[in-house]
Tab-separated table of C-alpha atoms in Angstrom:
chain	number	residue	atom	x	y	z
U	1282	UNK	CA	43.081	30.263	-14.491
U	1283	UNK	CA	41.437	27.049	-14.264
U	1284	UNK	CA	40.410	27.670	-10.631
U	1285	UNK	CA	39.038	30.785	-12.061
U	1286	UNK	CA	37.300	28.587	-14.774
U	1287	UNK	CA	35.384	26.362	-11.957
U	1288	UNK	CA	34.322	29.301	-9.915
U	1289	UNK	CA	32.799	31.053	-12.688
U	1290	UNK	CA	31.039	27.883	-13.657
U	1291	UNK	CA	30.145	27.162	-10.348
U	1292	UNK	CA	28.759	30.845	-10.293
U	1293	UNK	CA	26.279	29.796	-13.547
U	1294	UNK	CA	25.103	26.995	-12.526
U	1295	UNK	CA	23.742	28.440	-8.897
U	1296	UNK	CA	22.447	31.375	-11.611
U	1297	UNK	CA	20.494	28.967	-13.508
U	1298	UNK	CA	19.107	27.251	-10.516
U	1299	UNK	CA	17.822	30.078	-9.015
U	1300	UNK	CA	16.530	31.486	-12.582
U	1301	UNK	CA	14.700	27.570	-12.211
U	1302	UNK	CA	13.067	28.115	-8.830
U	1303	UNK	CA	12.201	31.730	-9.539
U	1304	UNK	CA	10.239	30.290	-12.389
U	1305	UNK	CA	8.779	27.278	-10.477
U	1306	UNK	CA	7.658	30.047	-7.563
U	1307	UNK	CA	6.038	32.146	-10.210
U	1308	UNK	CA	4.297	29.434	-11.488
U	1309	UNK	CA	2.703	28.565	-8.202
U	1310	UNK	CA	1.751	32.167	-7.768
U	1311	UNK	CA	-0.117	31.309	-11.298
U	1312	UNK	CA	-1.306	28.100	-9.795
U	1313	UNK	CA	-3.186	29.964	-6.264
U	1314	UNK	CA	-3.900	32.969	-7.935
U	1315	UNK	CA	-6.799	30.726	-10.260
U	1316	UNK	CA	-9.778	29.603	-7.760
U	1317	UNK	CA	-10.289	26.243	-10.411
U	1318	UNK	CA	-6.394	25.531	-10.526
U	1319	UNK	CA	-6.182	26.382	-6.693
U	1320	UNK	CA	-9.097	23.740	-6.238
U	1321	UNK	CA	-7.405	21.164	-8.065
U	1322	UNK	CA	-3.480	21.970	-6.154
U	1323	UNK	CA	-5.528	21.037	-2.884
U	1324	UNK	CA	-6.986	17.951	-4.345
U	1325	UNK	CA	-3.493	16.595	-5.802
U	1326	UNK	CA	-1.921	17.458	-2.006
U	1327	UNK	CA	-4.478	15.577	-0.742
U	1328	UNK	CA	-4.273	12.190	-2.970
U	1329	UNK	CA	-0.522	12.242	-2.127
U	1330	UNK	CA	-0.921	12.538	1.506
U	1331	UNK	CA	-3.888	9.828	1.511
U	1332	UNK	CA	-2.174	7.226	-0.862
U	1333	UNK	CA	1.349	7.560	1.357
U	1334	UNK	CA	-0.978	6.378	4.378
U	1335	UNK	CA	-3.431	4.539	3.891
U	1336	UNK	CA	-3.888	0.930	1.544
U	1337	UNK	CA	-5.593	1.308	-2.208
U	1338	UNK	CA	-8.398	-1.148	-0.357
U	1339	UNK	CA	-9.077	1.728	2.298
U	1340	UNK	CA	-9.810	4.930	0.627
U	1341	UNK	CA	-11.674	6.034	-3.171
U	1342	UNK	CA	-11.121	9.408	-4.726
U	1343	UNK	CA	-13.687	11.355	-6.045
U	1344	UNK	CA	-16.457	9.422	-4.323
U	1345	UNK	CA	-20.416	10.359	-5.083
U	1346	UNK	CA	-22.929	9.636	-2.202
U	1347	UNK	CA	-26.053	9.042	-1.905
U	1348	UNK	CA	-27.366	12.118	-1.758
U	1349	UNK	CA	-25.503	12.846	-5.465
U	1350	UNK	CA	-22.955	15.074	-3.329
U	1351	UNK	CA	-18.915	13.984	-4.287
U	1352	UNK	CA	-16.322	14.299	-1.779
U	1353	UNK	CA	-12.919	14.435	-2.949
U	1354	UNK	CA	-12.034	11.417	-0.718
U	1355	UNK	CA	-13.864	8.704	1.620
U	1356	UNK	CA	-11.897	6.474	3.927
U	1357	UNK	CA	-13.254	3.482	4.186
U	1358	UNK	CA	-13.894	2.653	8.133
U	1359	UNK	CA	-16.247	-0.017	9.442
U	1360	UNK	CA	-18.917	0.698	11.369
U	1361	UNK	CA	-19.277	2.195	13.782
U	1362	UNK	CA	-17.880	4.878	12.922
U	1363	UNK	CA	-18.373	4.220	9.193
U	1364	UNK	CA	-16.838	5.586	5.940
U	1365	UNK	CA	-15.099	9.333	6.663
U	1366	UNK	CA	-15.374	11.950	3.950
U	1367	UNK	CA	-12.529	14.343	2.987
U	1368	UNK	CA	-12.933	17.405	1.175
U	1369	UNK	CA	-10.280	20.145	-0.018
U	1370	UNK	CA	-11.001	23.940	0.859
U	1371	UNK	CA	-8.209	26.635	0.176
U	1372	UNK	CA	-10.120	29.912	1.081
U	1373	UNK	CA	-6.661	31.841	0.080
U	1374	UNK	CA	-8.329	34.646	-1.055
U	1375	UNK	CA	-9.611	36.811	2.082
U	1376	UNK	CA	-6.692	34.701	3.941
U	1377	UNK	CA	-4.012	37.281	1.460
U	1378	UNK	CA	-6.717	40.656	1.822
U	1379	UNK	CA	-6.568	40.223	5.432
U	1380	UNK	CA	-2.411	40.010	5.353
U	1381	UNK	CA	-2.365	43.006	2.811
U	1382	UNK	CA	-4.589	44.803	5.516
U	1383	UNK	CA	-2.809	48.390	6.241
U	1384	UNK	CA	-4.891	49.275	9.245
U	1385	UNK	CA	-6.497	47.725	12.035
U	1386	UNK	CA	-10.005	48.146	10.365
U	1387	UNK	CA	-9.107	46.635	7.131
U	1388	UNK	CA	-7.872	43.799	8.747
U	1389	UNK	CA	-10.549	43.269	10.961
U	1390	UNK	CA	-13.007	43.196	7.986
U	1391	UNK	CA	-10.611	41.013	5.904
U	1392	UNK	CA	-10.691	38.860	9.132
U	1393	UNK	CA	-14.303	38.880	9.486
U	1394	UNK	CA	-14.471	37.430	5.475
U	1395	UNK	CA	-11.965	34.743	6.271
U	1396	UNK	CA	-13.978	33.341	9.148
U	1397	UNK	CA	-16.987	33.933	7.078
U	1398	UNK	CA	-15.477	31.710	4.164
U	1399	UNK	CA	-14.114	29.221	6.196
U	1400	UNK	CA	-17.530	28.497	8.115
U	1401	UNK	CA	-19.339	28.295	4.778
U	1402	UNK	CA	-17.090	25.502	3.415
U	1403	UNK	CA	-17.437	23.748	6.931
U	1404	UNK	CA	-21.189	24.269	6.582
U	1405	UNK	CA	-21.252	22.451	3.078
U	1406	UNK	CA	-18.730	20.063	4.039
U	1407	UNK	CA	-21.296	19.296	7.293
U	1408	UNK	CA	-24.517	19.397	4.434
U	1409	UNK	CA	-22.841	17.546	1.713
U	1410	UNK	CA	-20.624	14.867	3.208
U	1411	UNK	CA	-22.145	13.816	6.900
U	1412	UNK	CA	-25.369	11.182	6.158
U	1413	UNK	CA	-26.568	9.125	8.371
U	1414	UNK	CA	-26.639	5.668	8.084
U	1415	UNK	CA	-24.178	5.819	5.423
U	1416	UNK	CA	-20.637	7.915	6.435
U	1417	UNK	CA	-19.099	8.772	9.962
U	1418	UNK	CA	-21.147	11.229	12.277
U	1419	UNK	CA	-18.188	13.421	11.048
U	1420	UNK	CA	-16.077	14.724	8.319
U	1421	UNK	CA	-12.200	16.192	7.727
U	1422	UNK	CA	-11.895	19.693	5.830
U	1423	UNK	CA	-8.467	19.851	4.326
U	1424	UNK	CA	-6.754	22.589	3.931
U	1425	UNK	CA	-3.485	22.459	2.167
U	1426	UNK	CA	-1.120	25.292	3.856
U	1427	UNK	CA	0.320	24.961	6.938
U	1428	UNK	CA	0.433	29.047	7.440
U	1429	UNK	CA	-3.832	29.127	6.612
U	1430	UNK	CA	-4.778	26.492	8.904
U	1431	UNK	CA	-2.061	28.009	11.619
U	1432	UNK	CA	-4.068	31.072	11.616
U	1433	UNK	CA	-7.140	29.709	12.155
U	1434	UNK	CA	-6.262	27.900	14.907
U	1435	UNK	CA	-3.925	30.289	16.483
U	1436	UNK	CA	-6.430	33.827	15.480
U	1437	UNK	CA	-9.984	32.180	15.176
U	1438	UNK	CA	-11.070	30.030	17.745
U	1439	UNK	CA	-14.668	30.950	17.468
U	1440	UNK	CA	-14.438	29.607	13.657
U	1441	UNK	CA	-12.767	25.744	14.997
U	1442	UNK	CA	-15.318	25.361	18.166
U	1443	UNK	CA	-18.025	26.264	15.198
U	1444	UNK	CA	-16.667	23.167	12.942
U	1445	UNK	CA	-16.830	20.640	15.966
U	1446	UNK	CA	-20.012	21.643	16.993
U	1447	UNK	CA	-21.043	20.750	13.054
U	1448	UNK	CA	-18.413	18.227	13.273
U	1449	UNK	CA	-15.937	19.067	10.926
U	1450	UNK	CA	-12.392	18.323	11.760
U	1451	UNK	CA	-10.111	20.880	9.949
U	1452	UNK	CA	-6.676	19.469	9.282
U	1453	UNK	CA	-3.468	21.304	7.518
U	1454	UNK	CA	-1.097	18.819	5.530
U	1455	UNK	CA	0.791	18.246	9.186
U	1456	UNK	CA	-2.286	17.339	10.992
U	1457	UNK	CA	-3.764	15.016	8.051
U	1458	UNK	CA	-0.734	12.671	8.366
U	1459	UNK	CA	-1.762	12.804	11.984
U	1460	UNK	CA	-4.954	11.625	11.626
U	1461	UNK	CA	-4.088	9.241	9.085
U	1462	UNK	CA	-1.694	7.735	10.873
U	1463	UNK	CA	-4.389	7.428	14.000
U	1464	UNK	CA	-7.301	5.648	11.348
U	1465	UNK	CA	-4.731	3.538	9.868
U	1466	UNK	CA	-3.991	2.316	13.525
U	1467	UNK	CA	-7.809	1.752	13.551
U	1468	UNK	CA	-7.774	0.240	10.294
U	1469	UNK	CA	-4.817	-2.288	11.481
U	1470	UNK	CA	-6.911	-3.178	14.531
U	1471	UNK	CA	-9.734	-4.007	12.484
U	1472	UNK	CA	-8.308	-6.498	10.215
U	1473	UNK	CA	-6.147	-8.059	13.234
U	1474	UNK	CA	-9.382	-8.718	14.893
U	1475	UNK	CA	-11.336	-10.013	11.978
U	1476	UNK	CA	-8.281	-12.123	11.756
U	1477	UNK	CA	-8.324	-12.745	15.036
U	1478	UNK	CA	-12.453	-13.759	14.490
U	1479	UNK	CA	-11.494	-16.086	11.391
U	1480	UNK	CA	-8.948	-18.185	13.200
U	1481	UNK	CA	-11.370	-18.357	16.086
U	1482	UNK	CA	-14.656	-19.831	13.758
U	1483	UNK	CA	-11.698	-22.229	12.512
U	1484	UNK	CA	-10.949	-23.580	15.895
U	1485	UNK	CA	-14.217	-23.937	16.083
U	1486	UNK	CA	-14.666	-25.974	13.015
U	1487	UNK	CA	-11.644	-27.973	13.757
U	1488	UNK	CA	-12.645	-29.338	17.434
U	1489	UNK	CA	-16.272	-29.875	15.478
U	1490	UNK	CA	-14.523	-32.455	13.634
U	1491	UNK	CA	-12.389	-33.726	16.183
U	1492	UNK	CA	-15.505	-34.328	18.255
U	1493	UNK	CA	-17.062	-36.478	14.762
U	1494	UNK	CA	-14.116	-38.249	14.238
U	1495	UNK	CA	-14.043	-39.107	17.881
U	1496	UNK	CA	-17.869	-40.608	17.665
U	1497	UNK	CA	-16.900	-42.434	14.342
U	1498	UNK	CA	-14.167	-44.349	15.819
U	1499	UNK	CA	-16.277	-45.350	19.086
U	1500	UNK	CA	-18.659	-46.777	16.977
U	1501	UNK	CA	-16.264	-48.025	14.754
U	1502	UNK	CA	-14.516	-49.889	18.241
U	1503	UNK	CA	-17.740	-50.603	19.133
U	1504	UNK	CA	-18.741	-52.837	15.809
U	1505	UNK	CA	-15.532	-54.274	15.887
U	1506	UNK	CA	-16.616	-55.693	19.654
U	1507	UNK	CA	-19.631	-56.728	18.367
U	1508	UNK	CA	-17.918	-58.742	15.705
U	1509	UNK	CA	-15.395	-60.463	17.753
């Protein structure tokens, strides 16, 4: 009886956990069904990516340029090549029409959509975010699901040599860690060699005053000469 007991309690709790993710899964159905609330998932995947990289000194959220044009993110890299802009883009939309595609011409016209909404966030992305004199020569697009940015690379290669001629890196959650990983290596070079710079101009300053304190005590051998 008691073994009974366990197993049935055993049974109720896996019931309750799945009643928990069922929930949690319909509530992120909620979350990409709204374009605003879809917006704002990407931007929160992004600021947890970012801030498990990179140092609060090398990055700002929410940053507004020159131009009056805010990017959800700028990492902050000397120049050359200069600050690099982020921005989230989830074109989910025509990404599910093409997927729910029946025939071959559906799909190809959902297809057609996705490329066509994917080029026109690279395009603003390229408008908004690149500016001389003042960020990188390029930008990242992020988009935050792996099976999005997989088709695009794997089903659209016209759309991804379009975005580096405009120089737009597209990155999936995987491939941001990537390149984080690659500018905080640039980041870490940086400050080794300003380092590097600032024990260097000490030296300097230090054999300076060896070389003074060398002249002071000739002269100081030479007076006592004089006086003996």
């Amino acid at each position: 009886v008691g073994a009974l007991k366990n197993r049935l309690s055993v049974i109720d709790k896996a019931q309750k956990n799945i009643t928990e993710l069922s929930d949690q899964m319909l509530g992120l159905q909620d979350i990409l069904a709204n374009k605003q609330a879809r917006g704002a998932f990407g931007q929160v995947q992004l600021r947890n990516i970012v801030e498990m990289y990179l140092a609060p000194s090398e990055f700002d959220f929410e940053v507004t340029l020159s131009n009056g044009k805010r990017t959800d993110c700028l990492v902050r890299l000397p120049q050359p090549p200069g600050p690099v802009a982020i921005d989230a883009k989830f074109p989910l939309e025509s990404f599910n029409a093409m997927h729910r595609a029946t025939d071959a011409a559906a799909r190809t016209k959902a297809g057609r959509a996705f490329a066509d909404d994917v080029l026109k966030h690279v395009r603003d992305i390229a408008e908004k975010y690149i500016l001389p004199d003042e960020t990188a020569d390029w930008a990242l697009m992020f988009l935050p699901s792996e099976a999005v940015s997989s088709e695009l690379h794997a089903n659209f290669g016209n759309v991804i040599e379009r975005s580096h001629e405009l120089k737009v890196v597209i990155v999936s959650p995987s491939t941001m860690m990537a390149a984080l990983t690659s500018i905080r290596a640039v980041l870490k070079d940086v400050r080794m060699r300003e380092q590097a710079g600032l024990i260097q101009k000490e030296v300097v300053a230090l054999l300076r005053d060896v070389t003074l304190m060398r002249e002071r005590a000739e002269k100081l051998q030479n007076h006592f000469k004089q006086a003996s």
